[in-house]
Short mmCIF file of C-alpha atoms in Angstrom, two decimals:
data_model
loop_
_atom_site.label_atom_id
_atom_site.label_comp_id
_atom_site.label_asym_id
_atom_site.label_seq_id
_atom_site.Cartn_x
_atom_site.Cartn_y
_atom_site.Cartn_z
CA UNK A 57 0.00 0.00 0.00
CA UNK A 58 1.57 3.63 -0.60
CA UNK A 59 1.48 5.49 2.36
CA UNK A 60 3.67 8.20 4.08
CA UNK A 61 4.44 6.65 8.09
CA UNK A 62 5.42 8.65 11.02
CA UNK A 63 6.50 7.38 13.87
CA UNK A 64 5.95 7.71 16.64
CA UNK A 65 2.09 8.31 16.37
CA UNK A 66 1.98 9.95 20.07
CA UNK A 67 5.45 10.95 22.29
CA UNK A 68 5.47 12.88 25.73
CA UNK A 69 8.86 14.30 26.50
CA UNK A 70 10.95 16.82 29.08
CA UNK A 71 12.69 20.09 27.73
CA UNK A 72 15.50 19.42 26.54
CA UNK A 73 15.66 15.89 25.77
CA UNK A 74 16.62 15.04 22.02
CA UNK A 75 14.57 13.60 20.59
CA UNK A 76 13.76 12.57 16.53
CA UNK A 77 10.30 11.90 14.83
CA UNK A 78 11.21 9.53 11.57
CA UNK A 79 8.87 9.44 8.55
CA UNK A 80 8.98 7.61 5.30
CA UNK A 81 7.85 6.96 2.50
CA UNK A 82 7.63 3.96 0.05
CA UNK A 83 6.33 6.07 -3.26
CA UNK A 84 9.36 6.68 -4.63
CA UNK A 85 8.60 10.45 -4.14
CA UNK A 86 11.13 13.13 -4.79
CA UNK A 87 9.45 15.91 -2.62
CA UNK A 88 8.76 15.47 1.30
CA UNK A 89 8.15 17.88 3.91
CA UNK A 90 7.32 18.28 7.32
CA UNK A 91 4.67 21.10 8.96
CA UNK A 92 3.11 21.57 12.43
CA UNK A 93 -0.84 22.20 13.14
CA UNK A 94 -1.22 24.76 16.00
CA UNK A 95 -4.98 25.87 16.80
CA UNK A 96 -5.67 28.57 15.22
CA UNK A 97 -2.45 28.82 13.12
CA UNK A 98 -3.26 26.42 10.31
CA UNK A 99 -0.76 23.81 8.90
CA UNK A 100 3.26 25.56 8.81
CA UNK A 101 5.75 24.14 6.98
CA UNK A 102 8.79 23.19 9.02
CA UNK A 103 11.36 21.91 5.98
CA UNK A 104 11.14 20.61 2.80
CA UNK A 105 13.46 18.72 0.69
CA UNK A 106 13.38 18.50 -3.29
CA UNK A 107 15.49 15.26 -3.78
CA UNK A 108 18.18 13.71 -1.31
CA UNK A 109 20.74 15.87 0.21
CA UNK A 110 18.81 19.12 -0.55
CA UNK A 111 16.56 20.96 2.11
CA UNK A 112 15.34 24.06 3.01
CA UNK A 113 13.71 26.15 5.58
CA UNK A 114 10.04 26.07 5.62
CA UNK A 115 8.16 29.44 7.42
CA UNK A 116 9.23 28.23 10.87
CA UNK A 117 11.91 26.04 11.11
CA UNK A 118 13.79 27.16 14.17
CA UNK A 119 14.44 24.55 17.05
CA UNK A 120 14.28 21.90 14.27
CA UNK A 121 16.50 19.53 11.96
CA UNK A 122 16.10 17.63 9.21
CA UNK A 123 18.25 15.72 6.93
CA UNK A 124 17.38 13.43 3.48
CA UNK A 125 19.97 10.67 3.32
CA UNK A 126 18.00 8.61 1.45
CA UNK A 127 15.18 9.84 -0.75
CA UNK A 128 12.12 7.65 1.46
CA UNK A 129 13.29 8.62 4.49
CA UNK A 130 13.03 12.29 5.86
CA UNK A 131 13.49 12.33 10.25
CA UNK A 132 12.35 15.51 12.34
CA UNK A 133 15.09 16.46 14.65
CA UNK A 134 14.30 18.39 18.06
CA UNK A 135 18.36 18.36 19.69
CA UNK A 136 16.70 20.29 22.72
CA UNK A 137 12.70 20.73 22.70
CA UNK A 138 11.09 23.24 24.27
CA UNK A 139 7.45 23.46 25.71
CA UNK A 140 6.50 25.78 22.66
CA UNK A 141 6.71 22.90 20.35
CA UNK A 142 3.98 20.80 21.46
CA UNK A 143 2.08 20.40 18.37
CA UNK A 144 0.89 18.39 15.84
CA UNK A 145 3.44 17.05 13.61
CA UNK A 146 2.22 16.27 10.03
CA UNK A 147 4.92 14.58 7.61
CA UNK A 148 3.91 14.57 3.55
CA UNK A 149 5.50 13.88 0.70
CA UNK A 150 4.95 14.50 -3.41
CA UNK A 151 5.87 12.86 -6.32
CA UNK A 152 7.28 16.10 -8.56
CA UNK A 153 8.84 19.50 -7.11
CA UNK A 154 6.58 21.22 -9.33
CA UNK A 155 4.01 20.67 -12.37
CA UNK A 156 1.84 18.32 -12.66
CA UNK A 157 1.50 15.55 -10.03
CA UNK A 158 2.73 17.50 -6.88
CA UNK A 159 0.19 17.45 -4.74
CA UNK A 160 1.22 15.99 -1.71
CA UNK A 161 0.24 12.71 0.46
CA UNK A 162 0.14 13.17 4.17
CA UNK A 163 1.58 10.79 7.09
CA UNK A 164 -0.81 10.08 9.74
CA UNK A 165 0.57 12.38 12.38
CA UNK A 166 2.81 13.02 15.57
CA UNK A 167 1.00 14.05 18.52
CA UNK A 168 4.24 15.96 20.50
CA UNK A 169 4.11 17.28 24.16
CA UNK A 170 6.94 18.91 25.95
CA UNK A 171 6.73 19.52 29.26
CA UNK B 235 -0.96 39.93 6.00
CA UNK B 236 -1.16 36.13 5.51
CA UNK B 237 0.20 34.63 2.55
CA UNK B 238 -2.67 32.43 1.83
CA UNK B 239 -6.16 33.61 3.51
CA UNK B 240 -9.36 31.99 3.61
CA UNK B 241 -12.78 32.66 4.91
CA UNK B 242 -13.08 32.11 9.12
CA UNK B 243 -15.98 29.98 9.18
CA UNK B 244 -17.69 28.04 10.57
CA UNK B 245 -20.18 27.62 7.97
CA UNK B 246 -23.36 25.93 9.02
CA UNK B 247 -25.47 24.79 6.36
CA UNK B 248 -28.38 22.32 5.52
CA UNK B 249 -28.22 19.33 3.57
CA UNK B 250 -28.47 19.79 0.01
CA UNK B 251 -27.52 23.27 0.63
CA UNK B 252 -24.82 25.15 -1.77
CA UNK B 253 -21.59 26.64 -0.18
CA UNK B 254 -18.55 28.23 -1.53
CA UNK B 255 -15.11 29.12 -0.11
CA UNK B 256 -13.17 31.92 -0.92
CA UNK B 257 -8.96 32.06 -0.59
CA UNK B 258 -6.40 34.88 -1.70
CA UNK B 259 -3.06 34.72 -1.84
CA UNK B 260 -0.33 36.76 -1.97
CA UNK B 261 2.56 36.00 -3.56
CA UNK B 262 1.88 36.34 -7.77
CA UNK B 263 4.95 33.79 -8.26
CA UNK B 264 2.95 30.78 -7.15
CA UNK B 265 2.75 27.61 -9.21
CA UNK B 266 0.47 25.35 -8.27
CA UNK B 267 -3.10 25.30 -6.33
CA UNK B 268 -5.00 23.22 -4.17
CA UNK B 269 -8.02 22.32 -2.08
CA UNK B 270 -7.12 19.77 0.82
CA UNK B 271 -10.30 18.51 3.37
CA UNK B 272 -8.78 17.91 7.34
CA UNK B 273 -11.15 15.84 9.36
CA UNK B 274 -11.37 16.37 12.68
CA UNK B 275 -7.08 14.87 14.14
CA UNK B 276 -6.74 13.59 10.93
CA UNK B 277 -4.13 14.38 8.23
CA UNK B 278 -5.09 16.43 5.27
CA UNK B 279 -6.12 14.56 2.31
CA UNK B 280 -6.03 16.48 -1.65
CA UNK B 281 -10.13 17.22 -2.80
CA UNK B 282 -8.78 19.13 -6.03
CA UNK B 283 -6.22 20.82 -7.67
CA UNK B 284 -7.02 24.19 -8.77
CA UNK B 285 -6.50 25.01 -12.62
CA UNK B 286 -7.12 28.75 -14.33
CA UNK B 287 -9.56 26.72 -16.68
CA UNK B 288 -11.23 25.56 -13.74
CA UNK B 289 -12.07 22.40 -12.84
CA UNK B 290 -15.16 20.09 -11.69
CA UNK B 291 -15.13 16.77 -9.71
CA UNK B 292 -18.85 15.61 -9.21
CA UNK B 293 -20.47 17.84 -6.98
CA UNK B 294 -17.27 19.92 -5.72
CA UNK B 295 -15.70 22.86 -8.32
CA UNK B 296 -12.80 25.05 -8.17
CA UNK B 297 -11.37 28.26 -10.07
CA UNK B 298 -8.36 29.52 -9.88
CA UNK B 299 -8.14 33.51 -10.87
CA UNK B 300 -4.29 34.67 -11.27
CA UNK B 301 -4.73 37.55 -12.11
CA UNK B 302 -6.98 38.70 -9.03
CA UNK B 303 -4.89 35.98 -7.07
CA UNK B 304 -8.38 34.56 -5.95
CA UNK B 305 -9.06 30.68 -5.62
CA UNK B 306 -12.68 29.77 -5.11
CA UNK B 307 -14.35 26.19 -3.97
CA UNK B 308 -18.01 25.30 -4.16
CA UNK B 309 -19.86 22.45 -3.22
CA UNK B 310 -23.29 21.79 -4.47
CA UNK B 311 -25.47 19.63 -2.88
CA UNK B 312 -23.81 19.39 0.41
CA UNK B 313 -23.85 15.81 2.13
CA UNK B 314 -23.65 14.86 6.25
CA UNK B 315 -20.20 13.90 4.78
CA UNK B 316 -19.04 16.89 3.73
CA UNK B 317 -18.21 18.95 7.01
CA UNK B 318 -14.75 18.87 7.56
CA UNK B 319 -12.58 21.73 7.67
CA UNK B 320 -11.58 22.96 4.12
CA UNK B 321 -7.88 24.23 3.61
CA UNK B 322 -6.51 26.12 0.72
CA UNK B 323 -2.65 25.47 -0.19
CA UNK B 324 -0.62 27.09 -2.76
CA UNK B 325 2.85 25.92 -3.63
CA UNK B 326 5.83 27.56 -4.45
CA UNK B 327 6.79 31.26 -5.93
CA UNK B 328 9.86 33.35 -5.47
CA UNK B 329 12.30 32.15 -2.72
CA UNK B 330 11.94 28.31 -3.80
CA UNK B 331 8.85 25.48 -3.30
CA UNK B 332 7.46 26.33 0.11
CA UNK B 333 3.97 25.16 0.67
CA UNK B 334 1.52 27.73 2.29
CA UNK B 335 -1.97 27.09 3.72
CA UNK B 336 -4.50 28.85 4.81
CA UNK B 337 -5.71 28.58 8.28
CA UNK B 338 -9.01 26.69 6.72
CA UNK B 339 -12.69 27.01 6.57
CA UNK B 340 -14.87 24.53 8.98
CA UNK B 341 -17.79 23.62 7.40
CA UNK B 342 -20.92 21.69 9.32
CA UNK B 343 -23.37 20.50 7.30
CA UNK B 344 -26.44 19.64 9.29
CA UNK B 345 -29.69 17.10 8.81
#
C-alpha cells in the first residue's frame, strides 16, 4: 500500500531531551516535507526537501532539523525541545517539485508534548 | 498579511444546501493550487487541484483567478459527509517550493 508513516504516532517528552520523529515513504517520491498544526495557526511548513541531500527552511523552522539521506526517508530532529513545540506534527510527501502531479500525500501524524 | 487567507468559518449549512469558499493569496509567483479537506485529528487529504480553466469533480468545483490571485471552492449539494474543515494550499513562488496554507474554513453541514 503507498502510504507516508510517522513514527511515533503519540510521544510525551521533558525540555530538553533530544529527541527525533522519523517518517517515510515507500512512493518513490522526490518531494517530502514536514509542517506543524497549531490551533488557530493552520498547517506551517517546518522543511522541505526536493530530492536527497537538498533541504530548506520552511516558514518556521527554528528549534528543528532535518536531513534526506535517502530519498524515502526524511526524520524531524528536536536536539533540545522546548514546551512551545507541542504540536501536531504532520509529515507529507509528493511525487514532482513542481508541475503536474505535486500534490502531496500526508503521514498520519505526531502528537508531540513537551513539558 | 497572511500569505494564503481563507474565509473564518464556521459555515453551518443544511443538507443539500450550496456553499462556496473563498482564498487569496499573496505571492503572484505561485505555481500550483489546491483544495485539501482535514477531518477532525486527521491528516489532510487532496479534494482538487485548482487550474485557471477551472475544474469540476462531481459535486465539488474550483477556479483559480491569477490575475486577481483569488481561488474559489463550491460544493453543491452538500452531504452529512461533507463537514470537515476545508484548507486552501498554494505551492511555491519566489524564494523556492514552500507550501503555504490557509488557516481553513470549517464547514458543518447539518440534517
Amino acid at each position: 500500500e503507498a502510504q507516508v508513516t510517522q513514527n511515533p504516532r503519540y510521544l510525551i517528552t521533558v525540555t530538553g531531551k533530544k529527541l527525533t520523529v522519523t517518517c517515510s515513504q515507500n512512493m518513490n517520491h522526490e518531494y517530502m516535507s514536514w509542517y506543524r498544526q497549531d490551533p488557530g495557526l493552520g498547517l506551517r511548513q517546518i522543511y522541505y526537501s526536493m530530492n536527497v541531500e537538498v533541504t530548506d527552511k520552511g516558514d518556521v523552522p527554528e528549534g528543528y532539523k532535518v536531513s534526506r539521506k535517502e530519498k524515502r526517508n526524511f526524520p524531524l530532529i528536536l536536539e533540545s525541545p522546548s514546551p512551545n513545540q507541542t504540536s501536531l506534527y504532520f509529515c507529507a510527501s509528493s511525487l514532482s517539485v513542481a508541475g503536474d502531479y505535486n500534490e502531496q500525500f500526508f503521514g498520519p501524524g505526531t502528537r508531540l508534548t513537551v513539558l | 498579511r497572511k500569505e494564503v487567507e481563507q474565509d473564518p468559518g464556521p459555515f453551518n449549512v443544511p443538507e443539500g444546501a450550496t456553499v462556496a469558499f473563498n482564498c487569496t493569496y499573496s505571492n503572484s509567483a505561485s505555481q500550483s493550487f489546491f483544495w485539501y479537506r482535514q477531518d477532525c485529528r486527521k491528516e489532510p487529504k487532496l479534494l482538487m487541484s485548482v487550474y485557471s480553466s477551472g475544474n469540476e469533480d462531481g459535486r465539488f468545483t474550483a477556479q483559480l483567478n491569477r490575475a486577481s490571485q483569488y481561488i474559489s471552492l463550491l460544493i453543491r449539494d452538500s452531504k452529512l459527509s461533507d463537514s470537515a474543515t476545508y484548507l486552501c494550499v498554494v505551492n511555491g513562488g519566489t524564494g523556492g517550493f514552500k507550501t503555504i496554507f490557509g488557516a481553513g474554513t470549517r464547514l458543518f453541514v447539518k440534517a
